[in-house]
Amino acid sequence: MITSRLSVTPRISETNQMGFIAEASFPRWLDLGRAALLREQGLDYRQFELLGYWVPVLEIGLTFHRPAYYGDTLDIVTVVRSRPTFRIRLDYEVRREASLLATGYSVHAFVNRERRPVRPPPAFMARLEEVFPRNKSA
C-alpha cells in the first residue's frame, strides 16, 4: 500500500451559502492529493506528460460524512491499495484531526499521446514493484 497525506486549508471562495465547504471543492482536493502521492513516488503529472503518458479520470466517487468549514485544516489521505495495470484506483479520506469528513475514490487510465491504453511508466512500475511484489511462487 502507498499512502500520502497532504494538508489543505479551505478558502472562503470554497464555502456555500450554508457556511459549509461546497461539495464541488472536494474533487479539487482529491486531485491535489493524487498529485502529491505521485510526486512522493518520484513522478508528477508533468513528468508523465514529458514521458508521453496521460492519466485521465475515468470515474470518481465521494461520500460526505460531516461538513468542513472555512478555516479548518484538513488532511487529504490518498492511498493506492493494489498494483495498477492499464488503470489505477486511488482511495481518499478527508479528515479534520480525528474526524472523518469524506471518503472517496478515483479511477484513472494510463494512455499514450494517441489516447491508447498503455501500462504505467517503467520508473513508476519499478516503485510499485517494491510495494506490490508479484507472487514468485507458482
Coordinates of N, CA, C and O in Angstrom, one line a residue:
M1 N 0.8 -1.2 0.0 CA 0.0 0.0 0.0 C 0.9 1.2 0.0 O 1.9 1.3 0.7
I2 N 0.5 2.2 -0.8 CA 1.2 3.5 -0.8 C 0.3 4.6 -0.3 O -0.9 4.6 -0.7
T3 N 0.7 5.3 0.7 CA -0.1 6.4 1.3 C 0.6 7.7 1.3 O 1.8 7.8 1.5
S4 N -0.2 8.7 1.1 CA 0.3 10.1 1.1 C -0.7 10.9 1.9 O -1.9 10.7 1.9
R5 N -0.2 12.0 2.6 CA -1.0 12.9 3.4 C -0.7 14.3 3.0 O 0.5 14.6 3.0
L6 N -1.7 15.1 2.7 CA -1.5 16.5 2.3 C -2.5 17.3 3.1 O -3.6 17.0 3.2
S7 N -2.0 18.4 3.7 CA -2.9 19.3 4.4 C -3.3 20.5 3.5 O -2.5 21.0 2.7
V8 N -4.6 20.8 3.6 CA -5.1 21.9 2.9 C -6.0 22.8 3.8 O -6.5 22.3 4.8
T9 N -6.0 24.1 3.5 CA -6.9 25.0 4.3 C -7.9 25.6 3.3 O -7.5 26.3 2.4
P10 N -9.2 25.3 3.5 CA -10.2 25.8 2.6 C -10.2 27.3 2.5 O -10.0 28.0 3.6
R11 N -10.4 27.8 1.3 CA -10.5 29.3 1.1 C -12.0 29.7 1.3 O -12.9 28.9 1.1
I12 N -12.2 31.0 1.5 CA -13.6 31.5 1.7 C -14.4 31.2 0.4 O -15.6 31.0 0.5
S13 N -13.7 31.3 -0.7 CA -14.4 31.1 -2.0 C -14.9 29.6 -2.2 O -15.7 29.4 -3.1
E14 N -14.5 28.7 -1.3 CA -14.9 27.3 -1.4 C -16.1 27.0 -0.5 O -16.5 25.9 -0.4
T15 N -16.7 28.1 0.1 CA -17.8 27.8 1.0 C -19.1 28.0 0.2 O -19.1 28.7 -0.8
N16 N -20.2 27.5 0.8 CA -21.5 27.7 0.2 C -22.3 28.6 1.1 O -21.8 29.1 2.1
Q17 N -23.6 28.9 0.7 CA -24.4 29.8 1.5 C -24.7 29.3 2.9 O -25.0 30.1 3.8
M18 N -24.5 28.0 3.1 CA -24.8 27.5 4.5 C -23.6 27.6 5.4 O -23.6 27.2 6.5
G19 N -22.5 28.1 4.8 CA -21.2 28.2 5.6 C -20.4 27.0 5.6 O -19.3 26.9 6.2
F20 N -20.8 25.9 4.9 CA -20.0 24.7 4.7 C -19.1 24.9 3.5 O -19.3 25.7 2.6
I21 N -18.1 24.0 3.5 CA -17.3 23.9 2.3 C -18.1 23.3 1.2 O -18.7 22.2 1.5
A22 N -18.2 23.9 0.1 CA -19.0 23.3 -1.0 C -18.5 22.0 -1.5 O -17.3 21.8 -1.6
E23 N -19.4 21.1 -1.8 CA -19.0 19.8 -2.2 C -18.2 19.8 -3.5 O -17.4 18.9 -3.7
A24 N -18.3 20.8 -4.3 CA -17.5 20.9 -5.6 C -16.0 21.1 -5.3 O -15.2 20.9 -6.1
S25 N -15.7 21.5 -4.1 CA -14.3 21.7 -3.7 C -13.5 20.4 -3.5 O -12.3 20.3 -3.7
F26 N -14.3 19.3 -3.1 CA -13.6 18.1 -2.7 C -12.9 17.4 -3.9 O -11.8 17.0 -3.7
P27 N -13.5 17.3 -5.1 CA -12.7 16.7 -6.2 C -11.4 17.5 -6.5 O -10.4 16.8 -6.8
R28 N -11.3 18.8 -6.3 CA -10.1 19.5 -6.5 C -9.0 19.1 -5.5 O -7.9 18.9 -5.8
W29 N -9.5 18.8 -4.2 CA -8.6 18.4 -3.2 C -8.1 17.0 -3.5 O -6.9 16.7 -3.2
L30 N -9.0 16.1 -4.0 CA -8.5 14.8 -4.3 C -7.4 14.9 -5.4 O -6.5 14.1 -5.4
D31 N -7.6 15.8 -6.3 CA -6.6 16.0 -7.4 C -5.3 16.4 -6.7 O -4.2 15.9 -7.1
L32 N -5.3 17.3 -5.8 CA -4.1 17.7 -5.1 C -3.4 16.5 -4.3 O -2.2 16.4 -4.4
G33 N -4.3 15.7 -3.7 CA -3.8 14.5 -3.0 C -3.1 13.5 -4.0 O -2.1 13.0 -3.7
R34 N -3.7 13.3 -5.1 CA -3.2 12.5 -6.2 C -1.9 13.0 -6.6 O -0.9 12.2 -6.8
A35 N -1.8 14.3 -6.9 CA -0.5 14.8 -7.4 C 0.6 14.7 -6.4 O 1.7 14.4 -6.7
A36 N 0.2 14.9 -5.1 CA 1.2 14.8 -4.0 C 1.7 13.3 -3.9 O 2.9 13.1 -3.8
L37 N 0.8 12.4 -4.0 CA 1.2 11.0 -4.0 C 2.2 10.6 -5.1 O 3.2 10.0 -4.9
L38 N 1.9 11.1 -6.3 CA 2.7 10.8 -7.5 C 4.1 11.4 -7.3 O 5.1 10.8 -7.5
R39 N 4.1 12.7 -6.8 CA 5.4 13.4 -6.6 C 6.2 12.7 -5.6 O 7.4 12.5 -5.8
E40 N 5.6 12.2 -4.5 CA 6.3 11.5 -3.5 C 6.9 10.1 -4.0 O 7.9 9.6 -3.4
Q41 N 6.3 9.6 -5.0 CA 6.8 8.4 -5.6 C 7.8 8.6 -6.8 O 8.2 7.7 -7.5
G42 N 8.2 9.8 -7.0 CA 9.2 10.2 -8.0 C 8.7 10.6 -9.3 O 9.5 10.8 -10.2
L43 N 7.4 10.7 -9.5 CA 6.9 11.1 -10.8 C 5.7 12.0 -10.5 O 4.8 11.7 -9.7
D44 N 5.7 13.2 -11.2 CA 4.5 14.0 -11.1 C 3.8 14.1 -12.5 O 4.3 13.5 -13.5
Y45 N 2.7 14.7 -12.5 CA 1.9 14.8 -13.8 C 2.7 15.3 -14.9 O 2.6 14.8 -16.0
R46 N 3.5 16.3 -14.7 CA 4.3 16.9 -15.7 C 5.3 15.9 -16.3 O 5.5 15.8 -17.5
Q47 N 5.9 15.2 -15.4 CA 6.9 14.1 -15.9 C 6.2 13.1 -16.7 O 6.7 12.6 -17.7
F48 N 5.0 12.7 -16.2 CA 4.2 11.7 -17.0 C 4.0 12.2 -18.4 O 4.2 11.5 -19.4
E49 N 3.6 13.5 -18.5 CA 3.4 14.1 -19.9 C 4.6 14.1 -20.7 O 4.6 13.8 -21.9
L50 N 5.7 14.5 -20.1 CA 7.0 14.6 -20.8 C 7.4 13.2 -21.3 O 8.1 13.1 -22.3
L51 N 7.0 12.1 -20.6 CA 7.3 10.8 -21.0 C 6.3 10.2 -22.0 O 6.5 9.1 -22.4
G52 N 5.3 11.0 -22.3 CA 4.3 10.6 -23.3 C 3.1 9.9 -22.7 O 2.4 9.2 -23.4
Y53 N 2.8 10.1 -21.4 CA 1.7 9.5 -20.8 C 0.7 10.5 -20.3 O 1.1 11.6 -19.9
W54 N -0.6 10.2 -20.4 CA -1.7 11.0 -19.8 C -2.4 10.1 -18.8 O -2.4 8.9 -19.0
V55 N -3.0 10.7 -17.8 CA -3.7 9.9 -16.8 C -5.1 10.5 -16.6 O -5.4 11.1 -15.5
P56 N -6.0 10.3 -17.5 CA -7.3 10.9 -17.4 C -8.2 10.2 -16.3 O -8.0 9.0 -16.1
V57 N -9.1 10.9 -15.8 CA -10.0 10.4 -14.8 C -11.1 9.6 -15.6 O -11.7 10.1 -16.5
L58 N -11.4 8.4 -15.1 CA -12.5 7.6 -15.7 C -13.7 7.6 -14.8 O -14.8 7.5 -15.3
E59 N -13.4 7.6 -13.5 CA -14.6 7.5 -12.5 C -14.1 8.2 -11.3 O -13.0 8.2 -10.9
I60 N -15.1 8.8 -10.6 CA -14.8 9.4 -9.3 C -16.1 9.3 -8.4 O -17.2 9.3 -8.9
G61 N -15.9 9.1 -7.1 CA -17.0 8.9 -6.2 C -16.6 9.5 -4.9 O -15.5 9.5 -4.4
L62 N -17.6 10.2 -4.2 CA -17.4 10.8 -2.9 C -18.6 10.5 -2.0 O -19.8 10.5 -2.5
T63 N -18.3 10.3 -0.8 CA -19.4 10.1 0.3 C -19.0 11.1 1.4 O -17.9 11.1 1.9
F64 N -20.0 12.0 1.7 CA -19.8 13.0 2.7 C -20.3 12.5 4.0 O -21.5 12.1 4.1
H65 N -19.5 12.6 5.1 CA -19.9 12.2 6.4 C -20.2 13.3 7.4 O -21.1 13.2 8.2
R66 N -19.4 14.4 7.3 CA -19.5 15.5 8.2 C -19.1 16.8 7.4 O -18.2 16.6 6.5
P67 N -19.6 17.9 7.7 CA -19.2 19.1 6.9 C -17.8 19.6 7.3 O -17.3 19.4 8.4
A68 N -17.2 20.3 6.4 CA -15.9 21.1 6.6 C -16.3 22.5 6.6 O -17.3 22.9 5.9
Y69 N -15.5 23.4 7.2 CA -15.8 24.8 7.3 C -14.5 25.6 6.9 O -13.4 25.1 7.0
Y70 N -14.8 26.9 6.5 CA -13.7 27.8 6.3 C -12.8 27.9 7.5 O -13.3 27.9 8.6
G71 N -11.5 27.9 7.3 CA -10.6 27.9 8.4 C -10.1 26.6 8.9 O -9.1 26.6 9.7
D72 N -10.8 25.5 8.6 CA -10.4 24.2 9.0 C -9.0 23.9 8.4 O -8.8 24.3 7.2
T73 N -8.2 23.1 9.1 CA -7.1 22.5 8.4 C -7.5 21.0 8.2 O -7.8 20.3 9.1
L74 N -7.5 20.7 6.9 CA -7.9 19.3 6.5 C -6.7 18.5 6.0 O -5.8 19.0 5.4
D75 N -6.8 17.2 6.3 CA -5.8 16.3 5.7 C -6.5 15.5 4.6 O -7.5 14.9 4.9
I76 N -5.8 15.4 3.5 CA -6.3 14.6 2.4 C -5.3 13.4 2.4 O -4.1 13.5 2.1
V77 N -5.9 12.2 2.7 CA -5.1 11.0 2.7 C -5.4 10.3 1.4 O -6.6 10.0 1.1
T78 N -4.4 10.0 0.6 CA -4.5 9.3 -0.6 C -3.8 7.9 -0.5 O -2.7 7.9 -0.1
V79 N -4.5 6.9 -1.0 CA -4.0 5.5 -0.9 C -4.1 4.8 -2.2 O -5.1 4.8 -2.9
V80 N -3.0 4.1 -2.6 CA -3.0 3.1 -3.6 C -3.0 1.7 -2.9 O -2.0 1.5 -2.2
R81 N -4.0 0.9 -3.1 CA -4.1 -0.4 -2.4 C -3.6 -1.6 -3.2 O -3.3 -2.6 -2.6
S82 N -3.6 -1.4 -4.5 CA -3.2 -2.6 -5.3 C -2.4 -2.1 -6.6 O -2.5 -0.9 -6.9
R83 N -1.7 -3.0 -7.1 CA -0.9 -2.8 -8.3 C -1.7 -2.3 -9.5 O -2.7 -3.0 -9.8
P84 N -1.4 -1.2 -10.1 CA -2.2 -0.8 -11.3 C -1.7 -1.6 -12.5 O -0.6 -2.2 -12.6
T85 N -2.6 -1.7 -13.5 CA -2.2 -2.2 -14.8 C -2.4 -1.1 -15.8 O -1.5 -0.2 -15.9
F86 N -3.4 -1.1 -16.6 CA -3.7 0.0 -17.5 C -4.5 1.1 -16.8 O -4.7 2.1 -17.3
R87 N -5.0 0.7 -15.6 CA -5.8 1.6 -14.8 C -5.2 1.7 -13.4 O -4.5 0.7 -12.9
I88 N -5.5 2.7 -12.7 CA -5.1 2.8 -11.3 C -6.3 3.4 -10.5 O -7.0 4.3 -10.9
R89 N -6.5 2.8 -9.3 CA -7.6 3.3 -8.4 C -6.9 3.9 -7.2 O -6.0 3.3 -6.6
L90 N -7.4 5.0 -6.8 CA -6.9 5.7 -5.6 C -8.1 5.9 -4.7 O -9.2 6.2 -5.1
D91 N -7.8 5.7 -3.4 CA -8.9 5.9 -2.4 C -8.4 7.1 -1.5 O -7.2 7.3 -1.3
Y92 N -9.4 7.8 -1.0 CA -9.2 9.0 -0.3 C -10.0 9.1 1.0 O -11.1 8.6 1.1
E93 N -9.4 9.8 1.9 CA -10.1 10.2 3.1 C -9.8 11.7 3.3 O -8.7 12.2 3.1
V94 N -10.8 12.5 3.6 CA -10.7 13.9 4.0 C -11.0 13.9 5.5 O -12.1 13.5 5.9
R95 N -10.0 14.4 6.3 CA -10.1 14.4 7.7 C -9.8 15.8 8.3 O -9.0 16.5 7.8
R96 N -10.5 16.1 9.4 CA -10.2 17.2 10.2 C -9.8 16.6 11.6 O -10.6 16.1 12.3
E97 N -8.5 16.6 11.9 CA -8.0 15.9 13.0 C -8.5 14.4 13.0 O -8.3 13.7 12.0
A98 N -9.2 14.0 14.1 CA -9.6 12.6 14.1 C -11.0 12.4 13.4 O -11.4 11.3 13.2
S99 N -11.6 13.5 13.0 CA -12.9 13.3 12.3 C -12.8 13.0 10.8 O -12.1 13.7 10.1
L100 N -13.5 12.0 10.4 CA -13.6 11.6 9.0 C -14.7 12.4 8.4 O -15.9 12.3 8.8
L101 N -14.4 13.3 7.4 CA -15.4 14.2 6.8 C -15.9 13.6 5.5 O -17.1 13.8 5.2
A102 N -15.0 13.0 4.7 CA -15.5 12.4 3.5 C -14.6 11.3 3.1 O -13.4 11.2 3.5
T103 N -15.1 10.3 2.3 CA -14.3 9.3 1.7 C -14.6 9.3 0.2 O -15.7 9.8 -0.2
G104 N -13.6 8.8 -0.6 CA -13.8 8.9 -2.0 C -12.9 8.0 -2.7 O -12.0 7.3 -2.1
Y105 N -13.0 7.9 -4.0 CA -12.1 7.2 -4.8 C -12.1 7.8 -6.2 O -13.0 8.6 -6.6
S106 N -11.0 7.5 -7.0 CA -11.0 7.8 -8.4 C -10.3 6.7 -9.1 O -9.4 6.0 -8.6
V107 N -10.7 6.5 -10.4 CA -10.1 5.5 -11.2 C -9.6 6.3 -12.5 O -10.3 7.1 -13.0
H108 N -8.3 6.0 -12.8 CA -7.7 6.7 -13.9 C -7.1 5.6 -14.9 O -6.7 4.5 -14.5
A109 N -7.0 6.0 -16.1 CA -6.4 5.2 -17.2 C -5.0 5.8 -17.4 O -4.7 6.9 -17.2
F110 N -4.1 4.9 -17.9 CA -2.8 5.4 -18.4 C -3.0 5.3 -20.0 O -3.3 4.2 -20.5
V111 N -2.8 6.4 -20.6 CA -2.9 6.4 -22.1 C -1.7 7.1 -22.7 O -1.0 8.0 -22.0
N112 N -1.4 6.8 -23.9 CA -0.3 7.5 -24.6 C -0.8 8.7 -25.4 O -2.0 9.0 -25.3
R113 N 0.0 9.4 -26.1 CA -0.4 10.6 -26.8 C -1.5 10.3 -27.9 O -2.2 11.2 -28.3
E114 N -1.5 9.1 -28.3 CA -2.6 8.7 -29.3 C -3.9 8.3 -28.6 O -4.8 7.8 -29.2
R115 N -3.9 8.4 -27.3 CA -5.0 8.1 -26.4 C -5.3 6.6 -26.4 O -6.4 6.2 -26.2
R116 N -4.3 5.8 -26.5 CA -4.4 4.3 -26.5 C -4.0 3.9 -25.1 O -3.0 4.4 -24.5
P117 N -4.6 2.9 -24.5 CA -4.2 2.4 -23.2 C -2.8 1.8 -23.2 O -2.4 1.1 -24.1
V118 N -2.1 2.2 -22.2 CA -0.7 1.7 -22.0 C -0.5 1.3 -20.5 O -1.2 1.8 -19.7
R119 N 0.6 0.6 -20.3 CA 1.0 0.3 -18.9 C 1.6 1.6 -18.3 O 2.1 2.4 -19.1
P120 N 1.7 1.8 -17.0 CA 2.3 2.9 -16.4 C 3.8 3.0 -16.8 O 4.4 2.0 -17.2
P121 N 4.4 4.2 -16.7 CA 5.8 4.3 -17.0 C 6.7 3.4 -16.2 O 6.4 3.0 -15.0
P122 N 7.8 2.8 -16.8 CA 8.6 1.9 -16.1 C 9.1 2.3 -14.8 O 9.2 1.5 -13.8
A123 N 9.5 3.6 -14.6 CA 10.0 4.1 -13.3 C 8.9 4.0 -12.3 O 9.2 3.6 -11.1
F124 N 7.7 4.3 -12.6 CA 6.6 4.2 -11.7 C 6.3 2.8 -11.3 O 6.1 2.4 -10.2
M125 N 6.3 1.9 -12.3 CA 6.1 0.5 -12.1 C 7.2 -0.1 -11.2 O 7.0 -1.0 -10.4
A126 N 8.5 0.3 -11.4 CA 9.6 -0.2 -10.6 C 9.3 0.2 -9.1 O 9.5 -0.7 -8.2
R127 N 8.8 1.4 -8.8 CA 8.5 1.7 -7.5 C 7.3 0.9 -7.0 O 7.3 0.4 -5.8
L128 N 6.3 0.6 -7.8 CA 5.2 -0.2 -7.4 C 5.6 -1.6 -7.1 O 5.0 -2.3 -6.3
E129 N 6.6 -2.1 -7.9 CA 7.1 -3.5 -7.7 C 7.7 -3.6 -6.2 O 7.5 -4.7 -5.6
E130 N 8.3 -2.6 -5.7 CA 8.8 -2.6 -4.4 C 7.6 -2.8 -3.4 O 7.8 -3.4 -2.3
V131 N 6.5 -2.1 -3.6 CA 5.4 -2.1 -2.7 C 4.5 -3.3 -2.9 O 3.9 -3.9 -2.0
F132 N 4.3 -3.7 -4.2 CA 3.3 -4.7 -4.5 C 4.1 -5.8 -5.3 O 3.9 -6.0 -6.5
P133 N 5.0 -6.5 -4.7 CA 5.8 -7.6 -5.4 C 4.9 -8.6 -6.0 O 3.9 -9.0 -5.4
R134 N 5.2 -9.1 -7.2 CA 4.5 -10.2 -7.8 C 4.7 -11.4 -7.0 O 5.8 -11.7 -6.5
N135 N 3.8 -12.3 -7.0 CA 3.9 -13.6 -6.3 C 4.8 -14.5 -7.1 O 4.5 -14.9 -8.2
K136 N 6.0 -14.7 -6.6 CA 7.0 -15.5 -7.3 C 6.8 -17.0 -7.2 O 7.4 -17.8 -7.9
S137 N 6.0 -17.4 -6.3 CA 5.7 -18.9 -6.1 C 4.5 -19.3 -6.9 O 3.4 -19.0 -6.7
A138 N 4.8 -20.1 -7.9 CA 3.8 -20.6 -8.8 C 4.1 -21.9 -9.3 O 5.3 -22.3 -9.4

